[in-house]
CSV table of C-alpha atoms in Angstrom, one decimal:
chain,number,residue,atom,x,y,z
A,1,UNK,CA,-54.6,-65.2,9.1
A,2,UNK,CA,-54.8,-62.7,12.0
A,3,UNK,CA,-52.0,-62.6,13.9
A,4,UNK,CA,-49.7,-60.1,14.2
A,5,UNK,CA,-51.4,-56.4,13.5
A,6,UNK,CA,-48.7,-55.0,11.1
A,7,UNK,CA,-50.6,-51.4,11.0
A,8,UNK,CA,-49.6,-49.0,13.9
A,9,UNK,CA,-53.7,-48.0,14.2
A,10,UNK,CA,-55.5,-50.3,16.6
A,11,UNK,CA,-59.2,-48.9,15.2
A,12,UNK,CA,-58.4,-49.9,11.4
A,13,UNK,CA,-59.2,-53.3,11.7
A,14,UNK,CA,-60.8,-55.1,9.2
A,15,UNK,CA,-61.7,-58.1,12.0
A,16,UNK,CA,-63.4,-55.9,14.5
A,17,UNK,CA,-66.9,-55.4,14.7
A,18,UNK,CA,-67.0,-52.4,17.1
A,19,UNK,CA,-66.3,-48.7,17.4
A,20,UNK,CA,-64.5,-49.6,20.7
A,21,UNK,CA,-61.9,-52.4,20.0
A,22,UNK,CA,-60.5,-52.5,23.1
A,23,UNK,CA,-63.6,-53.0,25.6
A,24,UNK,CA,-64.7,-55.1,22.7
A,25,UNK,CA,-61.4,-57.5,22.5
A,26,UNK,CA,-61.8,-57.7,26.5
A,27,UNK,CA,-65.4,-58.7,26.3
A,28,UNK,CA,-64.3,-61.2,23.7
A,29,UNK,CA,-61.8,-63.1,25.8
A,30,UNK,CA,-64.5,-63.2,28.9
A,31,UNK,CA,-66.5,-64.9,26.9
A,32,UNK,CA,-63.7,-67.5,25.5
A,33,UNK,CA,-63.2,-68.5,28.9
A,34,UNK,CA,-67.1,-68.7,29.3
A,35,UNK,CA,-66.7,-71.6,26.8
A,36,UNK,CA,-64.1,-72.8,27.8
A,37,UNK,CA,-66.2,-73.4,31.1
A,38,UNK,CA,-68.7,-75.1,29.3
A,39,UNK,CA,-67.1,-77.5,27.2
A,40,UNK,CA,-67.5,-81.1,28.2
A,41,UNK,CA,-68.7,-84.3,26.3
A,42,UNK,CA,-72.5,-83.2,25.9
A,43,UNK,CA,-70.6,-80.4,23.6
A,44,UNK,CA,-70.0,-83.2,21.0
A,45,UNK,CA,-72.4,-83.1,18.6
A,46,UNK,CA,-74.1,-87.2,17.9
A,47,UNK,CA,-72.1,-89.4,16.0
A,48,UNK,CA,-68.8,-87.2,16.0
A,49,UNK,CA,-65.8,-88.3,18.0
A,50,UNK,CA,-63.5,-86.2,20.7
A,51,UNK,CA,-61.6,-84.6,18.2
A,52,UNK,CA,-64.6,-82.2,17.2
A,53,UNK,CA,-64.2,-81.2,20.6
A,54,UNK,CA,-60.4,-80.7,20.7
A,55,UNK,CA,-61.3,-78.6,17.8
A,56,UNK,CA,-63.8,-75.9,19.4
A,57,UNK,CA,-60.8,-75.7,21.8
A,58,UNK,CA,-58.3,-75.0,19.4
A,59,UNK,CA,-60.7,-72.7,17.7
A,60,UNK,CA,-61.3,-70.9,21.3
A,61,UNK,CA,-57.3,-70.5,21.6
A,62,UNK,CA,-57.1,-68.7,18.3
A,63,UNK,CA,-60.2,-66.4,18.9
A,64,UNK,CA,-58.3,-65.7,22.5
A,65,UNK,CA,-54.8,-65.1,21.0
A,66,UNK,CA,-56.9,-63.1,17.8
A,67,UNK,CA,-58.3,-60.3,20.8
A,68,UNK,CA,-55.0,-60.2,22.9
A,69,UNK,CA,-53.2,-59.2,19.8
A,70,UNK,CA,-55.8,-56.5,19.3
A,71,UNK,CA,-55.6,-54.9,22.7
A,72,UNK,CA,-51.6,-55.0,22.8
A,73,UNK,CA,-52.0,-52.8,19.3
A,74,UNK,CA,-52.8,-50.0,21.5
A,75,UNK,CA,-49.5,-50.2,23.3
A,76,UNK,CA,-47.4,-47.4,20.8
A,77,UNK,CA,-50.8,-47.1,18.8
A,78,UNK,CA,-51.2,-44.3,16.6
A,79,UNK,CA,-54.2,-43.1,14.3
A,80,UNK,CA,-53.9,-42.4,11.1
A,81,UNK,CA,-56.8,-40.2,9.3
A,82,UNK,CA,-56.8,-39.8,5.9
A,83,UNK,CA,-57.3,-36.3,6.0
A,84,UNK,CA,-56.9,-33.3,3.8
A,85,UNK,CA,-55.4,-29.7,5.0
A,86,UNK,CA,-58.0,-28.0,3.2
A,87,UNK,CA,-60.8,-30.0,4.7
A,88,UNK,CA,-59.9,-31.3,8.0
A,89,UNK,CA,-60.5,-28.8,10.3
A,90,UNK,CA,-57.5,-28.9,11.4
A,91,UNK,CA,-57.3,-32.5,11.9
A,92,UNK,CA,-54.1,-34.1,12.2
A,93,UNK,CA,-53.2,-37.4,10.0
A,94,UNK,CA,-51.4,-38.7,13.1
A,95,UNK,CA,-52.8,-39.3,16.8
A,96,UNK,CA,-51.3,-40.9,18.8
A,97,UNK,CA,-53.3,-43.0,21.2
A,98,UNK,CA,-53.8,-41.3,24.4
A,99,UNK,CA,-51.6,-42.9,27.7
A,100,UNK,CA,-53.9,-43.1,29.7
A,101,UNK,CA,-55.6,-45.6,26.9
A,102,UNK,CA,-52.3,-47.5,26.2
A,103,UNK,CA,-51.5,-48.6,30.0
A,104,UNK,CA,-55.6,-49.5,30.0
A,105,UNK,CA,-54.6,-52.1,27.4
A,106,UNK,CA,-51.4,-53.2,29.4
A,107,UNK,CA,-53.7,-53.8,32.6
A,108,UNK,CA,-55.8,-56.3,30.6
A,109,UNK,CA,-52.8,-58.0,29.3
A,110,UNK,CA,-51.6,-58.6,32.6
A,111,UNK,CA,-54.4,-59.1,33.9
A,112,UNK,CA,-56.2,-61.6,30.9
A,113,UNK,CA,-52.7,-63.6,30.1
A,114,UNK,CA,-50.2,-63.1,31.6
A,115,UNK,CA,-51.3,-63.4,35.2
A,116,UNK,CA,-50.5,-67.2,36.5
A,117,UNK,CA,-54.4,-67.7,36.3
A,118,UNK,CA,-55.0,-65.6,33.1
A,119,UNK,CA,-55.4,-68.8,30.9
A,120,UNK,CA,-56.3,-71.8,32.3
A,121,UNK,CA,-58.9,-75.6,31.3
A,122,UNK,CA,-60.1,-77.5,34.0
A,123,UNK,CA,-58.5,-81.1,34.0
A,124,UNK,CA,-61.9,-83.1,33.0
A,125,UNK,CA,-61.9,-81.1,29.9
A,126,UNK,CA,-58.3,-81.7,28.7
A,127,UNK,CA,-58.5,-85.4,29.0
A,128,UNK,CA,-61.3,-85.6,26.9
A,129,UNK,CA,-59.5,-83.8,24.2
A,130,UNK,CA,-58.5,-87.0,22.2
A,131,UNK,CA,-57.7,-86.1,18.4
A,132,UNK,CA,-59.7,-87.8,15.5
A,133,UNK,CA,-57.5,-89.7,12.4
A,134,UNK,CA,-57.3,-85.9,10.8
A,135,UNK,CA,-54.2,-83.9,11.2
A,136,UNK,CA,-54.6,-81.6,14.3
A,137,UNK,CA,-52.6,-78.2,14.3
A,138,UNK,CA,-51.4,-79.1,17.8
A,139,UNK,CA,-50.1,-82.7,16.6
A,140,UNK,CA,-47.3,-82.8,14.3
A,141,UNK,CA,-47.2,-85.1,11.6
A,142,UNK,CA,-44.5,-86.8,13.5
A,143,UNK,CA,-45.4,-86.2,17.1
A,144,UNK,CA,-46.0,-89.7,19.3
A,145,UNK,CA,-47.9,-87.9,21.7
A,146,UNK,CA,-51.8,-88.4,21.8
A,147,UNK,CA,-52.9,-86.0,24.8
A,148,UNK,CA,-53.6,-82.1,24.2
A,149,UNK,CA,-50.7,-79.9,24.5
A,150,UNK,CA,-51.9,-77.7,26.6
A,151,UNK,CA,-49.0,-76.7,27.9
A,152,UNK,CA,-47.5,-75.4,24.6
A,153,UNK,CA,-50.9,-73.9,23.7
A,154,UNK,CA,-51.2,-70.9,26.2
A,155,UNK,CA,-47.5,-70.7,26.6
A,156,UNK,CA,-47.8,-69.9,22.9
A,157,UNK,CA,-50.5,-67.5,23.5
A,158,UNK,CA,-48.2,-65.7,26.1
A,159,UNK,CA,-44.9,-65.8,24.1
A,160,UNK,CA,-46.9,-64.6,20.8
A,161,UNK,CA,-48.4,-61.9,22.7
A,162,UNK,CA,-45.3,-60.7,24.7
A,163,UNK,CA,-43.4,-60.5,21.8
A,164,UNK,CA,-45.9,-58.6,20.0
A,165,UNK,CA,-45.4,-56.1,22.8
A,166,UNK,CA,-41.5,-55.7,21.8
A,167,UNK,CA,-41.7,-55.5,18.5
A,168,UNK,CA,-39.2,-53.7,17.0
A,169,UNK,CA,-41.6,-50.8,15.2
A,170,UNK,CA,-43.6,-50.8,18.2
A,171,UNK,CA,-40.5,-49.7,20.3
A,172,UNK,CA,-39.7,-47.1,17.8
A,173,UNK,CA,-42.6,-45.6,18.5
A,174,UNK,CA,-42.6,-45.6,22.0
A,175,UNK,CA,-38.9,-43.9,21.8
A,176,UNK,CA,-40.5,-41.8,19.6
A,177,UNK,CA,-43.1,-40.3,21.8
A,178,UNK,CA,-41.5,-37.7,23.2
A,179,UNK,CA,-40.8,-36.0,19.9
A,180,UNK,CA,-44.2,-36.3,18.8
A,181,UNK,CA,-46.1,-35.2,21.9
A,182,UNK,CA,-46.5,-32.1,23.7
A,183,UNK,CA,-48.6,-33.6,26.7
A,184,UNK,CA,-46.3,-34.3,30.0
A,185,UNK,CA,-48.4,-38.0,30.2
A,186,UNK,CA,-46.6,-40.3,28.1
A,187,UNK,CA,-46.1,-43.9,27.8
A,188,UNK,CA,-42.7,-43.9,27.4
A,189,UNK,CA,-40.4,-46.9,26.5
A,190,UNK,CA,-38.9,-47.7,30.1
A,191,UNK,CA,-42.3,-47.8,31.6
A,192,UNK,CA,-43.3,-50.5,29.4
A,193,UNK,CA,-39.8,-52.4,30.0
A,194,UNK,CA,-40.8,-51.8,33.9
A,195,UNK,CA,-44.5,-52.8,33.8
A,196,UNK,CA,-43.7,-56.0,31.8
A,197,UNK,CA,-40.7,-57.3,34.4
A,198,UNK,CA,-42.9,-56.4,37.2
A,199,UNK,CA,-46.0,-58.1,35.8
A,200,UNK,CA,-44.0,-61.1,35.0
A,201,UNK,CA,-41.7,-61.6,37.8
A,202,UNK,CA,-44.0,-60.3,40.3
A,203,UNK,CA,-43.4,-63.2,42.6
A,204,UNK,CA,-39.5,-62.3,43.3
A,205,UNK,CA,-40.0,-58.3,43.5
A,206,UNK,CA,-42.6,-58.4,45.8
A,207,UNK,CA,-42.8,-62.1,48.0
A,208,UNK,CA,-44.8,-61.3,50.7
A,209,UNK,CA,-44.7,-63.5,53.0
A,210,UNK,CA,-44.4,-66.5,52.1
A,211,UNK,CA,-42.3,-68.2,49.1
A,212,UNK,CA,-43.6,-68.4,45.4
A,213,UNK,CA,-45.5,-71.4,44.0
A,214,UNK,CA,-44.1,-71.0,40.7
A,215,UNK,CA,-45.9,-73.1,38.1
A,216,UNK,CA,-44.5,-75.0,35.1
A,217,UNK,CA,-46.0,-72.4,32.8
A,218,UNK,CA,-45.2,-69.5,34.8
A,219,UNK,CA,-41.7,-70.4,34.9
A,220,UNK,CA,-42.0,-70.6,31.2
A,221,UNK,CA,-43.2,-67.4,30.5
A,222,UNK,CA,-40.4,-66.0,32.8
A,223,UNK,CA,-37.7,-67.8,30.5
A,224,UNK,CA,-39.2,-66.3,27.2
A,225,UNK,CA,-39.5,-63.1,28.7
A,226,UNK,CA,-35.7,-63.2,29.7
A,227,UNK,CA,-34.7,-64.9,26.4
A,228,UNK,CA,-35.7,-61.0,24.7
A,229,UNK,CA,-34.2,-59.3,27.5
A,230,UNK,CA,-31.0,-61.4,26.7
A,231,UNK,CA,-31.6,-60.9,22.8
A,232,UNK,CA,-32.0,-57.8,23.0
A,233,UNK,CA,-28.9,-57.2,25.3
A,234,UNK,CA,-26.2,-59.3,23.9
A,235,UNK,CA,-25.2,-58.8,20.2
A,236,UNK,CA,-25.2,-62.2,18.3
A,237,UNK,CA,-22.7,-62.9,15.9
A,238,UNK,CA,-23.3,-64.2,12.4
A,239,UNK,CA,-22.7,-67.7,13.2
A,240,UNK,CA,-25.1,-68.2,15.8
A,241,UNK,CA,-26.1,-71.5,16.3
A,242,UNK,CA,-29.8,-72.8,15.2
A,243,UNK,CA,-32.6,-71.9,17.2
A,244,UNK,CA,-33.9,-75.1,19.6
A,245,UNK,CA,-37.7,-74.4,18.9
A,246,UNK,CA,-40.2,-72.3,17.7
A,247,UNK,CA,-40.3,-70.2,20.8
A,248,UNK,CA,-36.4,-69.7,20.2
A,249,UNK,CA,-37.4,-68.9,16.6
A,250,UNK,CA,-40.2,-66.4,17.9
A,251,UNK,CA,-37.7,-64.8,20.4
A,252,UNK,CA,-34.7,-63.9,17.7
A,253,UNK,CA,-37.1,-62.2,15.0
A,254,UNK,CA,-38.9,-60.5,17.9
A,255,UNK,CA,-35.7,-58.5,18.8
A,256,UNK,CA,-33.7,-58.4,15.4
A,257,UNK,CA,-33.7,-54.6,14.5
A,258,UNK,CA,-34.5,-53.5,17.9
A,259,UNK,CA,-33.7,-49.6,18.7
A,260,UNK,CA,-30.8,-49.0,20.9
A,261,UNK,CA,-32.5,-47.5,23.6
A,262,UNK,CA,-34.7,-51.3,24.0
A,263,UNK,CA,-31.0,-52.6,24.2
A,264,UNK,CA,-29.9,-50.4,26.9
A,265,UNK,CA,-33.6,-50.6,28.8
A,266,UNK,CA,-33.0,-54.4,28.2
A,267,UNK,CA,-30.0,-54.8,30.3
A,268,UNK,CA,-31.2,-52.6,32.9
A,269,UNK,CA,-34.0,-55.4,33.7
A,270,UNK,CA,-31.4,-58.1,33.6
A,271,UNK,CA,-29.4,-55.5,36.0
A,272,UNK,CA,-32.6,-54.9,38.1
A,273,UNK,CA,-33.4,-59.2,38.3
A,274,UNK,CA,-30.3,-60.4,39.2
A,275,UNK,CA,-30.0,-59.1,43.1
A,276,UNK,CA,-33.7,-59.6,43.0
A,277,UNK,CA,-33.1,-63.3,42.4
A,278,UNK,CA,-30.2,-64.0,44.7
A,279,UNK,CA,-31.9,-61.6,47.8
A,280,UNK,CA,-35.0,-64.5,47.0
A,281,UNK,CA,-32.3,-67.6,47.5
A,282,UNK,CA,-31.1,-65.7,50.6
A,283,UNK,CA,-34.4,-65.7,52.2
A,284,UNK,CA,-36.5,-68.5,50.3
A,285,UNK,CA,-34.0,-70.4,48.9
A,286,UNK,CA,-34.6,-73.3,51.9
A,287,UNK,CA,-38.4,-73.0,51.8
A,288,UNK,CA,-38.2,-73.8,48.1
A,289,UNK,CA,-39.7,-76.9,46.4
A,290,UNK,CA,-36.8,-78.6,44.8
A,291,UNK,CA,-37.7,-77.8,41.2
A,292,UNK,CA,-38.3,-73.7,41.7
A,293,UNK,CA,-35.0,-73.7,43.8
A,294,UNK,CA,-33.2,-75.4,40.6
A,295,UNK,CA,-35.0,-73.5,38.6
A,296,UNK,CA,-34.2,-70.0,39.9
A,297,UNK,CA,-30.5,-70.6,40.9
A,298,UNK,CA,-30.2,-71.5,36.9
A,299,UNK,CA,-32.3,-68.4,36.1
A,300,UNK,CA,-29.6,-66.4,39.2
A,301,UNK,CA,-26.3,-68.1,37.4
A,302,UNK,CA,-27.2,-67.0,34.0
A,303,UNK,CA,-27.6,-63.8,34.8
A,304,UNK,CA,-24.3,-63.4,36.5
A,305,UNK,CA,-23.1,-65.1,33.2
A,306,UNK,CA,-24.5,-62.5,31.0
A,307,UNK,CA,-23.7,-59.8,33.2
A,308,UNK,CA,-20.3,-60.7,33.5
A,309,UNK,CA,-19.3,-61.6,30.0
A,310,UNK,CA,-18.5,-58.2,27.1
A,311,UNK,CA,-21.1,-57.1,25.3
């Protein structure tokens, strides 16, 4: 099962099915949410029940999650030609992927899921998504609840993708670059730090002029995103307690083994969000719905928490 790309070359992949992976991937996901469009009860086929519908869209979140996966391996991407130094012309075995290429393949992440409106199924589609008497990967064995997840489904998408951005080899890399490159164009470490808290918290760095409209799954992919930063900033000791969920789970293997420099770039972004955060309650804070004003003077108080407390 596709996942995670372990490789550090985005073209070897036995998957694709083009010279150009990364237009491909992006052409992929277009038409994902093409059929996601489509789907409605004339999409089940006579005689079969919802469930062979909730199944296409499971399929369709797998296929979407397959190509994201693909165009963050670009991100720290290296070649690797099996080449000989008698025969190569002088052909390097390692290229790294141009920078210019790699914040391409950032763009479309941001743009294709993590944006609020990257991922999204029209209402009339979800509640037809009833499951059939098989087991369904979205409905636990022991799970009570009937209706699609769809809540946990792209917010897995997002987490899964985001922390295949900070994976620990991947950040290597990037700290790498600057030994292995000569060109003065680099995507270096702290731009992708930047780019990512930018991308994701775009709402409190740059508010405009009026207050945020902060949805249930944006906040979510705010939390996960600041549950690496925190990770990766705070040494945990031995005895750490369980994690509460899989997305806990996904968030502590993401940063174990993480280079120091991710650590250090890491609290810089908690350093950068938390006067971001409380200049927003200054100005917003009353304008606030009550849920994104709890939710962000949580988000504000842990900070000051973590920011306060020994490393």
């Amino acid at each position: 099962m596709k996942i995670f790309l372990m490789g550090s070359d985005p073209i070897a992949n036995a998957w694709d099915l083009s010279r150009d992976p990364l237009h491909y991937a992006q052409a992929q996901i277009n038409i994902d949410r093409a059929i996601w469009a489509k789907l409605n009860r004339f999409s089940v086929d006579p005689g079969e029940g919802f469930g062979g519908l909730r199944q296409r869209v499971n399929a369709v979140f797998f296929h979407y999650l397959q190509q994201a996966i693909t165009i963050s391996s670009y991100i720290g991407g290296e070649r690797f030609n099996r080449t000989s130094p008698w025969y190569s012309q002088q052909q390097r075995p390692f290229e790294p992927v141009p920078a210019e290429i790699q914040r391409e393949a950032l763009t479309i992440l941001e743009k294709q899921v993590f944006s609020p409106e990257a991922i999204s199924l029209s209402p009339d589609l979800v509640n037809l998504l009833a499951p059939d008497r098989w087991f369904d990967s979205t409905q636990g064995f022991n799970s009570t609840s009937l209706d699609y997840p769809l809540y946990d489904q792209i917010l897995g998408v997002q987490a899964m993708v985001l922390s295949n951005l900070f994976r620990p080899d991947r950040l290597e890399r990037l700290r790498d670059v600057e030994l292995k490159q000569t060109s003065s164009d680099l995507l270096t470490l702290s731009e992708l730090f930047d780019q990512v808290t930018d991308s994701l918290w775009q709402e409190i760095f740059e508010p405009g002029t009026q207050t945020a409209s902060l949805s249930s799954l944006r906040r979510g992919i705010q939390q996960y995103h600041l549950n690496l930063l925190v990770n990766l900033t705070i040494d945990r000791p031995n005895n750490q307690s369980e994690p509460s969920g899989f997305l806990d789970f996904l968030a502590l293997i993401t940063t174990a083994n993480a280079p120091e420099d991710a650590k250090t770039l890491a609290y810089e972004q908690i350093n950068r969000l938390r006067p971001a955060l409380s200049n927003y309650l200054h100005r917003y804070g009353g304008q606030l719905d009550r849920t994104n004003r709890a939710y962000l003077e949580k988000i504000s108080d842990r900070l000051s928490h973590i920011l306060s407390s020994p490393l």
